[in-house]
PDB file of C-alpha atoms in Angstrom:
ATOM      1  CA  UNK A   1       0.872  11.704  19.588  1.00 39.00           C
ATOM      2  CA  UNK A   2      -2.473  12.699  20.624  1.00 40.00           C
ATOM      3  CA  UNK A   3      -4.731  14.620  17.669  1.00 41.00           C
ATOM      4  CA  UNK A   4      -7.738  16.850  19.375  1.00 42.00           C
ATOM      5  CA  UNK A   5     -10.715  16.257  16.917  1.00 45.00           C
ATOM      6  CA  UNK A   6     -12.996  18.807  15.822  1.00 47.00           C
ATOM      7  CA  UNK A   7     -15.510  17.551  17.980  1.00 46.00           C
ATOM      8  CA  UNK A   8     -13.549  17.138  20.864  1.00 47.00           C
ATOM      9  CA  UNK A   9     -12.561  13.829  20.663  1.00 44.00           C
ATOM     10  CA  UNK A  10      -9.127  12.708  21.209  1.00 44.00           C
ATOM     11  CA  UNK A  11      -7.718  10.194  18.895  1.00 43.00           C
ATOM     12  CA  UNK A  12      -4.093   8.583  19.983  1.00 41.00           C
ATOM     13  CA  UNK A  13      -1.190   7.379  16.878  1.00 38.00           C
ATOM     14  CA  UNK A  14      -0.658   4.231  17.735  1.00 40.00           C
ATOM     15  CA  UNK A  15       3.337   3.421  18.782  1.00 40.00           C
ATOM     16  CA  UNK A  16       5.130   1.692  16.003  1.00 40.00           C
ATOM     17  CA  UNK A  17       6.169  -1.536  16.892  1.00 45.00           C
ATOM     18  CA  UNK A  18       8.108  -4.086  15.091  1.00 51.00           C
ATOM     19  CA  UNK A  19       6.044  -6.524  13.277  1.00 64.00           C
ATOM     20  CA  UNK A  20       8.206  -9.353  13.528  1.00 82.00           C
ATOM     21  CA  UNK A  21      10.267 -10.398  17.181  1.00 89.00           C
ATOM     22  CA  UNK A  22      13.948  -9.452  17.132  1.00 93.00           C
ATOM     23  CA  UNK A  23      16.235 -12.253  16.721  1.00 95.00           C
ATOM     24  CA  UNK A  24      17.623 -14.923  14.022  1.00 97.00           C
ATOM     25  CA  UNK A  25      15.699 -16.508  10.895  1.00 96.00           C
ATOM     26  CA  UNK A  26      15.688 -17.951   7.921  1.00 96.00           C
ATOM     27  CA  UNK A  27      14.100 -16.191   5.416  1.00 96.00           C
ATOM     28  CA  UNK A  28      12.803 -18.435   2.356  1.00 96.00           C
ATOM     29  CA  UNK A  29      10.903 -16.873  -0.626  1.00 95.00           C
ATOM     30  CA  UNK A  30       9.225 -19.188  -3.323  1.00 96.00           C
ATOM     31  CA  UNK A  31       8.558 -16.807  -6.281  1.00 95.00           C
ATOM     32  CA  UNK A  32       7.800 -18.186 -10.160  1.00 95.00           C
ATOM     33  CA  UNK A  33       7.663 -21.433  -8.620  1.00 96.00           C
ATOM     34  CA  UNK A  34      11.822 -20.736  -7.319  1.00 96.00           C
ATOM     35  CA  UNK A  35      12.689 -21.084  -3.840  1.00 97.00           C
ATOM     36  CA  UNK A  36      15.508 -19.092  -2.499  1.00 94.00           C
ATOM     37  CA  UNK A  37      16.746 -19.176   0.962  1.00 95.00           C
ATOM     38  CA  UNK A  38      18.986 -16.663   3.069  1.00 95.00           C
ATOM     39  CA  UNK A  39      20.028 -16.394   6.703  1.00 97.00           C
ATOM     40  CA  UNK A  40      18.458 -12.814   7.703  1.00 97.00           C
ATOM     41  CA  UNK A  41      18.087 -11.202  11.165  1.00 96.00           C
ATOM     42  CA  UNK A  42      15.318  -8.781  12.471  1.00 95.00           C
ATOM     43  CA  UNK A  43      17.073  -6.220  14.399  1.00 93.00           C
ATOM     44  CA  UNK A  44      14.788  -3.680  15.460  1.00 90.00           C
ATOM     45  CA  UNK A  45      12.400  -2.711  12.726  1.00 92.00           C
ATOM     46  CA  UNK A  46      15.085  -3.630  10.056  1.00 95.00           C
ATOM     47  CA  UNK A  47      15.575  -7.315   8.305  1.00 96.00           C
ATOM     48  CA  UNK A  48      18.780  -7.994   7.674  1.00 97.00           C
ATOM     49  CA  UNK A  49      19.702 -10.425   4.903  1.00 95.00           C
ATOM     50  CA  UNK A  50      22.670 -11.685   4.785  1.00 95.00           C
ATOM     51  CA  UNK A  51      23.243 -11.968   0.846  1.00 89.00           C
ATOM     52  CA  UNK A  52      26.742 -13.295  -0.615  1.00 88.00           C
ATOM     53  CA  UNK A  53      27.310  -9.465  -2.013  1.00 90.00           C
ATOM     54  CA  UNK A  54      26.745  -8.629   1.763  1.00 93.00           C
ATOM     55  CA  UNK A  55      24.028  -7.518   4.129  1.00 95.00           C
ATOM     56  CA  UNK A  56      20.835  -5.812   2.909  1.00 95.00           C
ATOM     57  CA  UNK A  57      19.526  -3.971   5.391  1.00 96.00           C
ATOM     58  CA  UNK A  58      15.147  -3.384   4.707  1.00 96.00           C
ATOM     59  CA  UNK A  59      12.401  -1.543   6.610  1.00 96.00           C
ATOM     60  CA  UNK A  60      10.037  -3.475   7.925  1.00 95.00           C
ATOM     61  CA  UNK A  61       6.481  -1.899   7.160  1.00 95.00           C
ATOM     62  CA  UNK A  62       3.979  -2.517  10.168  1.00 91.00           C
ATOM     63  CA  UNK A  63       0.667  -3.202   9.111  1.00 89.00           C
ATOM     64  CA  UNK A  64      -2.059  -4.903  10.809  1.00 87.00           C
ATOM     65  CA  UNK A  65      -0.643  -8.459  11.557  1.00 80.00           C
ATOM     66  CA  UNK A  66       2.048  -8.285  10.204  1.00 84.00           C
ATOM     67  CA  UNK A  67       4.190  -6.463   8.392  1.00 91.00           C
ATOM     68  CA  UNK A  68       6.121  -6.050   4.879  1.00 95.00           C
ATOM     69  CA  UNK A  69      10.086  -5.552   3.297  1.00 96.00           C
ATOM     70  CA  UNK A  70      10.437  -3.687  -0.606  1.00 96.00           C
ATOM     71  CA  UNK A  71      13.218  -4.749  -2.664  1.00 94.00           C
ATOM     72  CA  UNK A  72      13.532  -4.182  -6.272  1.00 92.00           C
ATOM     73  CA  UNK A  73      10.213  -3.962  -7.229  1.00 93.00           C
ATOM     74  CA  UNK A  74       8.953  -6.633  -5.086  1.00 95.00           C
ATOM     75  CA  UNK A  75       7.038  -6.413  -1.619  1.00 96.00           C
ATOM     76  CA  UNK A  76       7.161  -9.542   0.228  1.00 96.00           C
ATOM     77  CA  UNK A  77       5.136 -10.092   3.265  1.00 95.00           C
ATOM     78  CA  UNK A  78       6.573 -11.561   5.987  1.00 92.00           C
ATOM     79  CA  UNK A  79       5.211 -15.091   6.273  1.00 88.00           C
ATOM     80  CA  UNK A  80       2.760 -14.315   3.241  1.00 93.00           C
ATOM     81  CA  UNK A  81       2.559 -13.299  -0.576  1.00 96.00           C
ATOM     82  CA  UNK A  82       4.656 -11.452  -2.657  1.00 96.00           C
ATOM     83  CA  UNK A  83       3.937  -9.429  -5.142  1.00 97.00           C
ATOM     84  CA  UNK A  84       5.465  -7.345  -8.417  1.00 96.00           C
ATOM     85  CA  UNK A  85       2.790  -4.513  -8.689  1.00 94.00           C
ATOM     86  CA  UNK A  86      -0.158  -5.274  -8.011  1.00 95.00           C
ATOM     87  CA  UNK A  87       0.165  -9.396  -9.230  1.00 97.00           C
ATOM     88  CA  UNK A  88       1.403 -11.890  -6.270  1.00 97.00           C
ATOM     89  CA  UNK A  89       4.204 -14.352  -7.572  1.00 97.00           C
ATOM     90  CA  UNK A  90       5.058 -16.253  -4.255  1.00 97.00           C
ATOM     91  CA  UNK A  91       5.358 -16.113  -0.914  1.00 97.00           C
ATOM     92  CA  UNK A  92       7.862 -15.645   1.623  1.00 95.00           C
ATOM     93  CA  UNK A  93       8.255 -17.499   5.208  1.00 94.00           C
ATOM     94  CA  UNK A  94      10.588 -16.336   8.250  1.00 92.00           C
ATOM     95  CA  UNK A  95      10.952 -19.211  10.398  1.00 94.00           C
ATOM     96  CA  UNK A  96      13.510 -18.976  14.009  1.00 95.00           C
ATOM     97  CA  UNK A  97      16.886 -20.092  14.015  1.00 90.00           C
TER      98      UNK A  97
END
């Protein structure tokens, strides 16, 4: 998408792109001082977590390097913090299987 500016210049939308590789991970989340672990799977811009009440499927939200998954309250940045709100209780890592 290309926006004509009011002074003529032209200003191109970037193309989304998934912030994290397609393929198989681990994702591990240390929150309150609890780590939790789950096999998960980035298949296009979705992570896929493979929970024992079955798969969660979660947007992946680019943002400059990097990106981000919601999930009940919590946003958890891939290979960074989480947060509830606006106060960060872990972080989260996605390391290759």
């Amino acid at each position: 998408m290309v926006v004509v500016g009011h002074l003529g210049f032209n200003i191109a939308a970037p193309t989304a792109s998934a912030a994290v590789t397609p393929g198989e991970y681990t994702f591990t989340t240390v929150n309150f001082g609890i780590p939790s672990s789950a096999p998960a799977s980035v298949q296009g811009n979705n992570l896929v977590l493979f929970s024992p009440v079955g798969p969660l499927n979660l947007p992946i939200v680019d943002v400059p390097g990097g990106g981000f998954v919601d999930f009940q309250g919590q946003r958890y940045f891939l290979g960074g913090e989480t947060f509830f709100g606006p106060f960060v209780i872990g972080h989260s890592v996605l390391s290759p299987r």
